[in-house]
Amino acid sequence: MASDVRIRVATPADAAAVRTIYAPFCESTAVTFEETPPSEIELADRIESTLGRHPWLVCEDDGEILGYAYAGPLRERRAYDWIVELSVYVADATRRSGIGRALYESLFAVLERQGIHDAYAVTTVPNPETERFHEALGFDRLVEFPAMGHTDGEWWDVAWWRRPIAEKPETPERVRALPAVREDDDWESLVRSGEAFLQLSS
């Protein structure tokens, strides 16, 4: 791994780089059902609002954003506080270099510290690369909804995946918001824990 590659918390200033990575998925694939790429301002707002509660991480190499991943609420009602939905996107030029896994591993570590117990992912199918990725990271394929969304002139199936983060006690403690976890003494090592899975060369 190159010594200047690191995982860190995103900031609204990363919105332009995030948009550069995300826009092609909107414009030329059915991976996301967001058909029009959000503006830089919209993405800056998404990053800021996410960080009030959950992690949004980026992997960067000497200031260049190579990929990002974040967690968000699956549903808004209080009973769902202990589960999240995940998303990860990697720049085309640096795929298959461990960035997606590295970002997810750091997310898992942060989410476990927050008190999250399950992470879910939602993918359009068929999508062999994404399907293999989630299987390799220990996600279980739960259900597939046929012809759930229509975009790019056709109907797409949608699969739901789940990965346990931690055991579920009978009476769970309240989930800690991300700002509180960022005050922990070992925060820096926690958020960078996924870097061990990077396969980049200098």
Tab-separated table of C-alpha atoms in Angstrom:
chain	number	residue	atom	x	y	z
A	1	MET	CA	0.000	0.000	0.000
A	2	ALA	CA	1.290	3.471	-0.816
A	3	SER	CA	2.210	5.383	2.319
A	4	ASP	CA	0.111	8.415	1.342
A	5	VAL	CA	-3.133	6.473	0.841
A	6	ARG	CA	-5.500	6.825	3.774
A	7	ILE	CA	-9.110	6.521	4.863
A	8	ARG	CA	-10.651	9.505	6.594
A	9	VAL	CA	-14.013	11.090	7.324
A	10	ALA	CA	-15.462	12.999	4.398
A	11	THR	CA	-16.159	16.721	4.538
A	12	PRO	CA	-18.509	18.841	2.410
A	13	ALA	CA	-15.391	20.039	0.563
A	14	ASP	CA	-15.125	16.524	-0.919
A	15	ALA	CA	-18.423	16.929	-2.769
A	16	ALA	CA	-16.893	17.698	-6.177
A	17	ALA	CA	-14.659	14.614	-6.065
A	18	VAL	CA	-17.527	12.463	-4.824
A	19	ARG	CA	-19.681	13.705	-7.697
A	20	THR	CA	-16.977	12.818	-10.215
A	21	ILE	CA	-17.035	9.213	-8.977
A	22	TYR	CA	-20.802	8.949	-8.581
A	23	ALA	CA	-22.091	10.685	-11.718
A	24	PRO	CA	-21.169	7.883	-14.185
A	25	PHE	CA	-23.201	5.404	-12.139
A	26	CYS	CA	-26.249	7.641	-12.623
A	27	GLU	CA	-25.638	8.434	-16.277
A	28	SER	CA	-24.645	5.083	-17.765
A	29	THR	CA	-25.696	2.262	-15.440
A	30	ALA	CA	-28.706	1.061	-13.488
A	31	VAL	CA	-26.647	0.496	-10.340
A	32	THR	CA	-28.423	3.397	-8.696
A	33	PHE	CA	-31.957	4.458	-9.549
A	34	GLU	CA	-30.880	8.094	-9.259
A	35	GLU	CA	-31.008	8.950	-12.947
A	36	THR	CA	-29.702	12.538	-12.761
A	37	PRO	CA	-26.428	13.119	-10.891
A	38	PRO	CA	-26.922	15.388	-7.869
A	39	SER	CA	-25.175	18.725	-7.911
A	40	GLU	CA	-22.043	19.437	-5.918
A	41	ILE	CA	-24.125	21.505	-3.500
A	42	GLU	CA	-26.602	18.662	-3.032
A	43	LEU	CA	-23.790	16.200	-2.308
A	44	ALA	CA	-22.156	18.592	0.156
A	45	ASP	CA	-25.486	18.758	1.993
A	46	ARG	CA	-25.785	14.955	1.964
A	47	ILE	CA	-22.312	14.537	3.425
A	48	GLU	CA	-22.928	17.096	6.146
A	49	SER	CA	-26.328	15.710	7.133
A	50	THR	CA	-25.059	12.109	7.162
A	51	LEU	CA	-22.166	12.953	9.482
A	52	GLY	CA	-24.541	14.185	12.149
A	53	ARG	CA	-25.486	10.569	12.773
A	54	HIS	CA	-23.512	8.065	10.675
A	55	PRO	CA	-20.091	7.727	9.012
A	56	TRP	CA	-19.240	8.903	5.504
A	57	LEU	CA	-15.674	7.881	4.656
A	58	VAL	CA	-13.363	8.555	1.729
A	59	CYS	CA	-10.190	6.847	0.591
A	60	GLU	CA	-7.648	9.312	-0.766
A	61	ASP	CA	-4.204	9.148	-2.328
A	62	ASP	CA	-2.208	12.345	-1.905
A	63	GLY	CA	-5.425	14.365	-1.831
A	64	GLU	CA	-7.153	12.523	-4.699
A	65	ILE	CA	-10.397	10.798	-3.718
A	66	LEU	CA	-10.373	7.189	-4.979
A	67	GLY	CA	-13.643	6.017	-3.464
A	68	TYR	CA	-16.154	6.623	-0.730
A	69	ALA	CA	-18.657	4.764	1.417
A	70	TYR	CA	-21.302	5.780	3.889
A	71	ALA	CA	-24.056	4.495	6.146
A	72	GLY	CA	-27.533	5.843	6.556
A	73	PRO	CA	-30.799	4.929	8.220
A	74	LEU	CA	-32.709	2.079	6.615
A	75	ARG	CA	-35.967	3.414	8.049
A	76	GLU	CA	-36.530	6.485	10.197
A	77	ARG	CA	-38.593	5.050	13.067
A	78	ARG	CA	-36.767	4.621	16.368
A	79	ALA	CA	-37.118	0.825	16.342
A	80	TYR	CA	-34.761	0.739	13.331
A	81	ASP	CA	-31.968	2.726	15.028
A	82	TRP	CA	-29.707	-0.335	15.315
A	83	ILE	CA	-29.541	-1.079	11.595
A	84	VAL	CA	-28.176	0.885	8.638
A	85	GLU	CA	-28.049	0.820	4.844
A	86	LEU	CA	-24.616	1.040	3.222
A	87	SER	CA	-23.380	2.462	-0.084
A	88	VAL	CA	-19.908	2.305	-1.631
A	89	TYR	CA	-18.517	3.731	-4.890
A	90	VAL	CA	-14.991	3.501	-6.282
A	91	ALA	CA	-13.405	5.440	-9.139
A	92	ASP	CA	-13.217	3.381	-12.311
A	93	ALA	CA	-9.427	3.589	-12.592
A	94	THR	CA	-8.838	2.123	-9.131
A	95	ARG	CA	-11.365	-0.704	-8.933
A	96	ARG	CA	-10.196	-4.164	-7.866
A	97	SER	CA	-7.485	-2.634	-5.696
A	98	GLY	CA	-9.156	-3.289	-2.352
A	99	ILE	CA	-10.617	0.201	-1.921
A	100	GLY	CA	-14.228	-0.936	-1.627
A	101	ARG	CA	-13.380	-3.556	0.958
A	102	ALA	CA	-11.087	-1.200	2.861
A	103	LEU	CA	-13.828	1.413	3.100
A	104	TYR	CA	-16.390	-1.149	4.209
A	105	GLU	CA	-14.058	-2.618	6.841
A	106	SER	CA	-13.542	0.848	8.314
A	107	LEU	CA	-17.294	1.428	8.196
A	108	PHE	CA	-17.929	-1.844	10.026
A	109	ALA	CA	-15.480	-0.855	12.771
A	110	VAL	CA	-17.064	2.564	13.249
A	111	LEU	CA	-20.608	1.214	13.130
A	112	GLU	CA	-19.843	-1.450	15.716
A	113	ARG	CA	-18.444	1.232	18.032
A	114	GLN	CA	-21.628	3.227	17.553
A	115	GLY	CA	-23.721	0.241	18.594
A	116	ILE	CA	-25.091	-0.734	15.177
A	117	HIS	CA	-25.954	-4.435	14.878
A	118	ASP	CA	-26.827	-5.058	11.210
A	119	ALA	CA	-25.875	-3.471	7.893
A	120	TYR	CA	-27.988	-3.815	4.762
A	121	ALA	CA	-27.144	-3.224	1.110
A	122	VAL	CA	-29.517	-2.879	-1.818
A	123	THR	CA	-28.376	-3.682	-5.371
A	124	THR	CA	-29.922	-3.935	-8.798
A	125	VAL	CA	-29.424	-7.355	-10.373
A	126	PRO	CA	-27.955	-8.892	-12.383
A	127	ASN	CA	-24.787	-7.121	-11.291
A	128	PRO	CA	-22.092	-9.830	-11.005
A	129	GLU	CA	-19.268	-7.628	-9.723
A	130	THR	CA	-21.368	-6.079	-6.957
A	131	GLU	CA	-22.887	-9.434	-6.066
A	132	ARG	CA	-19.452	-11.073	-5.711
A	133	PHE	CA	-18.211	-8.123	-3.668
A	134	HIS	CA	-20.964	-8.399	-1.081
A	135	GLU	CA	-20.700	-12.169	-0.871
A	136	ALA	CA	-16.942	-11.900	-0.248
A	137	LEU	CA	-17.547	-9.465	2.618
A	138	GLY	CA	-19.930	-11.770	4.437
A	139	PHE	CA	-23.280	-10.375	3.321
A	140	ASP	CA	-26.189	-12.810	3.068
A	141	ARG	CA	-28.529	-12.404	0.127
A	142	LEU	CA	-31.938	-12.167	1.738
A	143	VAL	CA	-34.506	-11.554	-0.972
A	144	GLU	CA	-34.848	-10.520	-4.595
A	145	PHE	CA	-37.738	-8.352	-5.733
A	146	PRO	CA	-38.612	-8.915	-9.411
A	147	ALA	CA	-39.035	-5.930	-11.744
A	148	MET	CA	-38.979	-3.509	-8.817
A	149	GLY	CA	-37.692	-0.447	-10.657
A	150	HIS	CA	-37.891	0.901	-14.203
A	151	THR	CA	-35.010	2.896	-15.688
A	152	ASP	CA	-33.020	3.006	-18.930
A	153	GLY	CA	-36.000	1.567	-20.775
A	154	GLU	CA	-36.324	-1.660	-18.810
A	155	TRP	CA	-37.426	-3.206	-15.540
A	156	TRP	CA	-34.770	-4.188	-12.982
A	157	ASP	CA	-34.786	-6.706	-10.165
A	158	VAL	CA	-33.496	-5.530	-6.793
A	159	ALA	CA	-31.697	-7.695	-4.246
A	160	TRP	CA	-31.342	-7.006	-0.531
A	161	TRP	CA	-28.272	-8.108	1.428
A	162	ARG	CA	-27.513	-8.208	5.149
A	163	ARG	CA	-24.281	-8.414	7.140
A	164	PRO	CA	-24.257	-8.761	10.940
A	165	ILE	CA	-22.065	-6.172	12.670
A	166	ALA	CA	-22.474	-7.313	16.285
A	167	GLU	CA	-24.538	-9.687	18.401
A	168	LYS	CA	-27.966	-8.393	19.399
A	169	PRO	CA	-28.511	-8.244	23.159
A	170	GLU	CA	-31.974	-8.564	24.594
A	171	THR	CA	-31.884	-4.908	25.651
A	172	PRO	CA	-29.552	-2.918	23.378
A	173	GLU	CA	-27.935	0.300	24.493
A	174	ARG	CA	-28.783	3.447	22.607
A	175	VAL	CA	-26.765	3.985	19.427
A	176	ARG	CA	-24.041	6.612	19.748
A	177	ALA	CA	-24.118	9.362	17.147
A	178	LEU	CA	-20.977	9.688	15.060
A	179	PRO	CA	-19.816	12.995	16.637
A	180	ALA	CA	-19.648	11.258	20.031
A	181	VAL	CA	-17.640	8.332	18.653
A	182	ARG	CA	-15.192	10.753	17.034
A	183	GLU	CA	-14.258	11.889	20.536
A	184	ASP	CA	-12.945	8.407	21.470
A	185	ASP	CA	-9.197	8.250	22.105
A	186	ASP	CA	-8.651	5.591	19.437
A	187	TRP	CA	-10.800	7.252	16.784
A	188	GLU	CA	-8.000	7.715	14.255
A	189	SER	CA	-6.970	4.060	14.336
A	190	LEU	CA	-10.619	3.007	14.224
A	191	VAL	CA	-11.451	4.958	11.079
A	192	ARG	CA	-8.227	3.834	9.375
A	193	SER	CA	-8.600	0.164	10.325
A	194	GLY	CA	-9.659	-0.827	6.814
A	195	GLU	CA	-6.395	0.395	5.275
A	196	ALA	CA	-4.852	-3.028	5.851
A	197	PHE	CA	-7.005	-4.332	2.988
A	198	LEU	CA	-5.714	-1.894	0.377
A	199	GLN	CA	-3.700	-3.377	-2.459
A	200	LEU	CA	-2.442	-0.137	-4.024
A	201	SER	CA	1.189	0.298	-4.954
A	202	SER	CA	3.159	3.510	-4.801
